[in-house]
Coordinates of N, CA, C and O in Angstrom, one line a residue:
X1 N -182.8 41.7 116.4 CA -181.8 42.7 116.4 C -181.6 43.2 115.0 O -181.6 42.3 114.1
X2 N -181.5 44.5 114.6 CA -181.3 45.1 113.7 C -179.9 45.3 112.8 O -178.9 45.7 113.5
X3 N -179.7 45.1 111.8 CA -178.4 44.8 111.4 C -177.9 46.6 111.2 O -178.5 47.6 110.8
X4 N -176.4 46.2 111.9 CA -175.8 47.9 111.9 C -175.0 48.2 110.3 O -174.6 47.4 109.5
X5 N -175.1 49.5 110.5 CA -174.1 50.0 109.1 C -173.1 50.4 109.6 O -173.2 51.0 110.6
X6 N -171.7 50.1 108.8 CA -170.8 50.7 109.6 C -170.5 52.0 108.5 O -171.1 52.3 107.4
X7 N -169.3 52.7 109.2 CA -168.8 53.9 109.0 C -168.3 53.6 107.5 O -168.1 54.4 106.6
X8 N -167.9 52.2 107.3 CA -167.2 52.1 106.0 C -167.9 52.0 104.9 O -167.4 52.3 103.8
X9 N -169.4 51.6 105.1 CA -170.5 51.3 104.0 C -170.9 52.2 103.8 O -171.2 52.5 102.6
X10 N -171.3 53.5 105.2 CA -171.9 55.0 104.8 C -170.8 55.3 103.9 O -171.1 55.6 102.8
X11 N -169.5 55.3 104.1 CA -168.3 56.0 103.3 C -168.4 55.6 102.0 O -168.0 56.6 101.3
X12 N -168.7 54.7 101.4 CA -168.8 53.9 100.1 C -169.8 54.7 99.7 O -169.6 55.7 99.0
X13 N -171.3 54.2 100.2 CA -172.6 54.9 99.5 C -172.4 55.9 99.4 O -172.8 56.4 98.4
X14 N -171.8 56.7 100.2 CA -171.6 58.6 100.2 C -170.8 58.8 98.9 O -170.9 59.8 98.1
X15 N -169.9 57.9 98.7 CA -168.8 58.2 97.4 C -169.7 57.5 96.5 O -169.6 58.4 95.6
X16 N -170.2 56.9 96.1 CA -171.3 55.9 95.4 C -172.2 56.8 94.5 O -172.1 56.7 93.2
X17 N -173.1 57.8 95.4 CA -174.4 58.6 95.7 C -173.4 60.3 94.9 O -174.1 61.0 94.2
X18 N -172.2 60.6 95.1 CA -172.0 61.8 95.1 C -170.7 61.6 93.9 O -169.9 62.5 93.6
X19 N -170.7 59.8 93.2 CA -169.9 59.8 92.2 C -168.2 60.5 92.1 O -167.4 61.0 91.3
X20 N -168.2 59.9 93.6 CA -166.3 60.9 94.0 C -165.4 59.5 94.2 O -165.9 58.4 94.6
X21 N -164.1 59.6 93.8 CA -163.3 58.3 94.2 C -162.5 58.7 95.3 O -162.7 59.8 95.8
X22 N -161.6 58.0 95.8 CA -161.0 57.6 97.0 C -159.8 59.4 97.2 O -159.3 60.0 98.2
X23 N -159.7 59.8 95.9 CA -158.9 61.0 96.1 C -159.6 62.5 96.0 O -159.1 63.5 96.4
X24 N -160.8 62.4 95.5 CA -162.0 63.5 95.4 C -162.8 63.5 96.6 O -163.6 64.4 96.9
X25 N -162.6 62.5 97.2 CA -163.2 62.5 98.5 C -162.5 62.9 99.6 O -163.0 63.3 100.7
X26 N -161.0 62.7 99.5 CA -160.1 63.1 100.4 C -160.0 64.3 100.2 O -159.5 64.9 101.1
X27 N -160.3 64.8 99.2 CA -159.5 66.5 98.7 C -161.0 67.1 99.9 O -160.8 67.5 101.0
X28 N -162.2 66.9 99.4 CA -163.3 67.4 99.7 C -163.2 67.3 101.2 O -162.8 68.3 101.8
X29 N -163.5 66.1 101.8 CA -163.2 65.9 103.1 C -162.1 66.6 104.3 O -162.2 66.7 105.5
X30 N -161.1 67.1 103.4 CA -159.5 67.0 103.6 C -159.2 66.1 104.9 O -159.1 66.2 106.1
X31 N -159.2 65.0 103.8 CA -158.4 63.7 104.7 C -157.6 62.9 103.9 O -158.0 62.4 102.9
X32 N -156.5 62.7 104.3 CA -155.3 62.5 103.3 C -156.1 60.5 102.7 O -156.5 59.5 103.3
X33 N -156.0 61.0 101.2 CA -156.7 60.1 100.1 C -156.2 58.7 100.9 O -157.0 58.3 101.7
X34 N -154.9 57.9 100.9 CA -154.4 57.2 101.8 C -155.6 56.7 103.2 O -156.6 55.9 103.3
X35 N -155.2 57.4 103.7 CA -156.1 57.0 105.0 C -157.5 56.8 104.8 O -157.9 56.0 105.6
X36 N -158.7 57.6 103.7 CA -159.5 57.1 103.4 C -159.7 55.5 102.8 O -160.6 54.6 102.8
X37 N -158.4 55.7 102.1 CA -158.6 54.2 101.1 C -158.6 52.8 102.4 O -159.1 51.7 102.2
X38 N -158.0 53.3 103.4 CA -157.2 52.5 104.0 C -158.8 52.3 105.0 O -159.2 51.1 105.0
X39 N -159.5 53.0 105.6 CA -161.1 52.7 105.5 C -161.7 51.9 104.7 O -161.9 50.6 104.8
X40 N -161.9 52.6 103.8 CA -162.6 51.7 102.2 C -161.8 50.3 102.7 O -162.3 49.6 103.6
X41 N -160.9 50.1 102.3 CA -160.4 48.6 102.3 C -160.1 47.5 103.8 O -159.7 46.4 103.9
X42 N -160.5 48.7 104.9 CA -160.6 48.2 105.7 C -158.9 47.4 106.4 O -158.6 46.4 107.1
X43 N -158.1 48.6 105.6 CA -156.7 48.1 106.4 C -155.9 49.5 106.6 O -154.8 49.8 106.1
X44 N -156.7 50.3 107.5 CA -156.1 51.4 108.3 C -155.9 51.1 109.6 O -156.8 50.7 110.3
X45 N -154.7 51.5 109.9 CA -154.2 51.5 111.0 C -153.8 53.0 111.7 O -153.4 54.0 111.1
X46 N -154.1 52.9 113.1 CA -153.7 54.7 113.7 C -152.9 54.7 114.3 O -153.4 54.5 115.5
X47 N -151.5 55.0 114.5 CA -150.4 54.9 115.2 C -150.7 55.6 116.7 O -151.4 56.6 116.7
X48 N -150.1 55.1 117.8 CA -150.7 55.4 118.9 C -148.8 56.3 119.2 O -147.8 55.8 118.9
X49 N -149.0 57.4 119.9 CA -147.7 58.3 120.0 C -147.8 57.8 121.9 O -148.7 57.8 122.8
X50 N -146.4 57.5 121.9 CA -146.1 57.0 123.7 C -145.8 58.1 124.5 O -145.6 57.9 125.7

């Protein structure tokens, strides 16, 4: 079995490879810097609306 990459490792190397931090990548992206970090660090949470 082949070992997977996740979404968070591409997100690192992409910021890694293109020399952007957690807020230059949100601007670029437009994704609030927050919620990327919270990827990166692997403690985002997505509120579910009832």
């Amino acid at each position: 079995m082949e070992p997977t990459t996740t979404i968070r490792a591409e997100l690192e190397n992409f910021m890694k490879q293109n020399e952007l931090n957690i807020t230059q990548f949100g601007l670029v992206a437009d994704i609030n810097p927050g919620t990327v970090s919270g990827i990166v660090t692997g403690n985002v949470h997505f509120p579910f609306s009832s």
